[in-house]
Tab-separated table of C-alpha atoms and ligand atoms in Angstrom:
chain	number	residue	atom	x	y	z
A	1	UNK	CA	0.000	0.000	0.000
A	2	UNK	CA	1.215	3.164	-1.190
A	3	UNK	CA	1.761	6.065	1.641
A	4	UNK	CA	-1.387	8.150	2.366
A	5	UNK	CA	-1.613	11.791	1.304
A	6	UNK	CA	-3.354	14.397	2.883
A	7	UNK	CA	-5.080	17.247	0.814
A	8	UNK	CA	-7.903	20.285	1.266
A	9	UNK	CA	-10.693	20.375	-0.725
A	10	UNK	CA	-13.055	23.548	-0.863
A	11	UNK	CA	-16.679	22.357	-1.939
A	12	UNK	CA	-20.597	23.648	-1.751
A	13	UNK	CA	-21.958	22.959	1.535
A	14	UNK	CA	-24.780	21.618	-0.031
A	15	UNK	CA	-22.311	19.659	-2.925
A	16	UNK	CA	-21.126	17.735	0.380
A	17	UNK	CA	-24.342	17.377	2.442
A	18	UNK	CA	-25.879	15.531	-0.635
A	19	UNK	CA	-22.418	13.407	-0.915
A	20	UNK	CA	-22.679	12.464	2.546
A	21	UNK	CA	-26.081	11.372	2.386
A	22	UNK	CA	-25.514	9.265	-0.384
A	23	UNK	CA	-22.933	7.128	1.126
A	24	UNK	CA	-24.539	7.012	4.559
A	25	UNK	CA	-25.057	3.628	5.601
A	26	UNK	CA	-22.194	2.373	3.451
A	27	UNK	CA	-19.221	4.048	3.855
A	28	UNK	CA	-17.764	4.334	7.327
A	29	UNK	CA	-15.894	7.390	6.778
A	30	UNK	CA	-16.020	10.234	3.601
A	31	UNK	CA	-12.267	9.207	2.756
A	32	UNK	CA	-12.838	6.203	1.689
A	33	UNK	CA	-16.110	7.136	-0.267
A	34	UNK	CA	-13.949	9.605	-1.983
A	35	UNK	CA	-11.207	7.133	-2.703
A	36	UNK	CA	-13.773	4.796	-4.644
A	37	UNK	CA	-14.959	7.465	-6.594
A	38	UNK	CA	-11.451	8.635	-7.502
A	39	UNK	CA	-10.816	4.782	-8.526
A	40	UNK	CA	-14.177	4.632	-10.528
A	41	UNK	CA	-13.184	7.493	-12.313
A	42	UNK	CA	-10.012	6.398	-13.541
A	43	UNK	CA	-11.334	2.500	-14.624
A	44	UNK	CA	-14.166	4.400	-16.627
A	45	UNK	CA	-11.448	6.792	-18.284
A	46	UNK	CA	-9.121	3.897	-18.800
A	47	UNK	CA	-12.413	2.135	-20.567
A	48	UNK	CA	-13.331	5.055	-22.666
A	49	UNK	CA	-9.577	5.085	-23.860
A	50	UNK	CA	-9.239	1.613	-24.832
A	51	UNK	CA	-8.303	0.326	-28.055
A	52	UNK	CA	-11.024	-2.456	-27.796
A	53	UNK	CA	-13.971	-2.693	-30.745
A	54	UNK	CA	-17.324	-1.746	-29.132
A	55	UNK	CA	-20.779	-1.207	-30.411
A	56	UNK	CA	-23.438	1.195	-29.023
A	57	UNK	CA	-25.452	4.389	-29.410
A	58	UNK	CA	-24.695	7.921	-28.929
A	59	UNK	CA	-28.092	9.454	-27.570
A	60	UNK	CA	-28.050	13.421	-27.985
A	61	UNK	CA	-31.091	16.159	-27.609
A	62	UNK	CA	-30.410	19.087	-28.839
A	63	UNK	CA	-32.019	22.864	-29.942
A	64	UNK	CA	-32.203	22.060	-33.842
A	65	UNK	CA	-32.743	26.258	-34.163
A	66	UNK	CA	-29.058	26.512	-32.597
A	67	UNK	CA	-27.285	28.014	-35.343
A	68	UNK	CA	-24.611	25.749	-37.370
A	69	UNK	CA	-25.641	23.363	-35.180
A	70	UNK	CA	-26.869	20.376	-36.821
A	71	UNK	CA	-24.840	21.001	-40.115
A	72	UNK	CA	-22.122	20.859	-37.294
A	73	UNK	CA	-23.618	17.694	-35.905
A	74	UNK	CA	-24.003	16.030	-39.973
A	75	UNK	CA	-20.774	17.309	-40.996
A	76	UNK	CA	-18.794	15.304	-38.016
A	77	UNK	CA	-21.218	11.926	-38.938
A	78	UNK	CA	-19.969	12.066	-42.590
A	79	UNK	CA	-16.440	12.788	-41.720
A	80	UNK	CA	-16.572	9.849	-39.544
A	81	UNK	CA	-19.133	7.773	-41.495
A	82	UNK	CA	-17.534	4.402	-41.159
A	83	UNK	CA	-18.057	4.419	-37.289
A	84	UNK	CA	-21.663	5.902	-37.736
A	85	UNK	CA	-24.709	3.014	-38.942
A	86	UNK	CA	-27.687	4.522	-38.478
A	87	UNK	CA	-29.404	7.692	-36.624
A	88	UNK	CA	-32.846	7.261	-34.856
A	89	UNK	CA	-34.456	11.235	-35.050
A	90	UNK	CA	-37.420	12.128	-33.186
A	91	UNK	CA	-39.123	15.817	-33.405
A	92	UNK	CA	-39.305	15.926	-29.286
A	93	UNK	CA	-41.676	19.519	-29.534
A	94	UNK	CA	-40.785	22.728	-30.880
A	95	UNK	CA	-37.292	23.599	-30.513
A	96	UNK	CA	-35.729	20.401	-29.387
A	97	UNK	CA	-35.164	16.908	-31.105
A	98	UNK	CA	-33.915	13.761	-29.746
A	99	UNK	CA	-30.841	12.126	-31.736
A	100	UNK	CA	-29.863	8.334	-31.027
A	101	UNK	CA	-26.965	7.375	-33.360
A	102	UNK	CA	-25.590	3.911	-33.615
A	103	UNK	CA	-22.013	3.334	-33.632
A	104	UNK	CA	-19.582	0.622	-33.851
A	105	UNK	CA	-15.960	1.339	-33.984
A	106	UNK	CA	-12.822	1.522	-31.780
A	107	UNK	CA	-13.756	3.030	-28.143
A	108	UNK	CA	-11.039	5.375	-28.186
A	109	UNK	CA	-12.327	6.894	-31.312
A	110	UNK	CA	-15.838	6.990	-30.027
A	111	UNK	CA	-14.864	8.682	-26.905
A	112	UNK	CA	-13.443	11.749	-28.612
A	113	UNK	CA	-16.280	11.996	-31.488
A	114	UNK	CA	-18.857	11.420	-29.073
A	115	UNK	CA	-17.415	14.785	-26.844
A	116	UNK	CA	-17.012	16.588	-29.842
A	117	UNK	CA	-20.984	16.031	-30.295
A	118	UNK	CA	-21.910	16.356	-26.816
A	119	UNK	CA	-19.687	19.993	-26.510
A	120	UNK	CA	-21.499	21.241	-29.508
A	121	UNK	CA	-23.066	24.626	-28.567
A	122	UNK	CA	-26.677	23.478	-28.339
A	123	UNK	CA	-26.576	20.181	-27.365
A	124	UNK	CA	-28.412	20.172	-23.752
A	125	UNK	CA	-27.342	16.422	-23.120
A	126	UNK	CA	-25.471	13.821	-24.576
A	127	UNK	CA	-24.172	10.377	-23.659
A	128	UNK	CA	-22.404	7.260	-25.175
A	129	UNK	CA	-23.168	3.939	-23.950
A	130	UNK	CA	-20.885	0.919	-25.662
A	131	UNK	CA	-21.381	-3.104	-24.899
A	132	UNK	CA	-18.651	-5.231	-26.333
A	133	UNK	CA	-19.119	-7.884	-28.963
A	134	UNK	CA	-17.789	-11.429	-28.221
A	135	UNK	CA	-17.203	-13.684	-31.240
A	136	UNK	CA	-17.191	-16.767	-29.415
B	1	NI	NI1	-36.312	17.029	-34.970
């Protein structure tokens, strides 16, 4: 076990009351709660970089009356066509649309397209979910 570090961290009062109450009952102290989450963070990073083939969907909603925004949004899909397969569009009500775009591709690659989408100016939420595909 590697020596233990002491550090400050400045955070919302109410940031930390709703931490707290979300590890009561299972964590004995807050160090340790914040030690898992520091580990979590770092397996899902080390996933998202990963050189492993993955299939999934990127699910966006956006303001379609964002400027540049969806010829943005079309312009990365073609650029990247060969990890795009299909889109799934639905009109959600006046201003905003619901995206779900199918992907298959290296997870590495997917990771940085998929925050390129997400930090488009207009995009309210975004999120890529993989699975892996087993050949045997
Ligand atoms: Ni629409």
């Amino acid at each position: 076990m590697s020596e233990l570090k002491r550090f400050g961290v400045s955070i919302e009062a109410e940031l930390l009351a709703r931490f707290d109450q979300l590890n009561e009952g299972i964590y004995n102290n807050r160090s340790e709660a914040i030690r898992d989450l520091i580990r979590d963070k770092l397996i899902t990073k080390e996933k998202e970089n990963s050189q492993e083939n993955v299939v999934g969907t990127i699910t966006l909603i956006y303001n379609f009356k964002q400027p540049g925004l969806t010829d943005k949004m079309y312009q990365l899909q073609h650029d990247y066509h060969c990890l795009f397969k299909t889109n799934l569009h639905l009109h959600l009500n006046h201003k905003f649309c619901l995206e779900v775009i199918v992907v298959e591709g290296l997870q590495n690659k997917l990771t940085k397209i998929s925050e390129r989408l997400i930090a488009l100016k207009g995009v309210k939420h975004g999120k890529l979910t993989v699975t892996k595909v087993n050949e045997s």
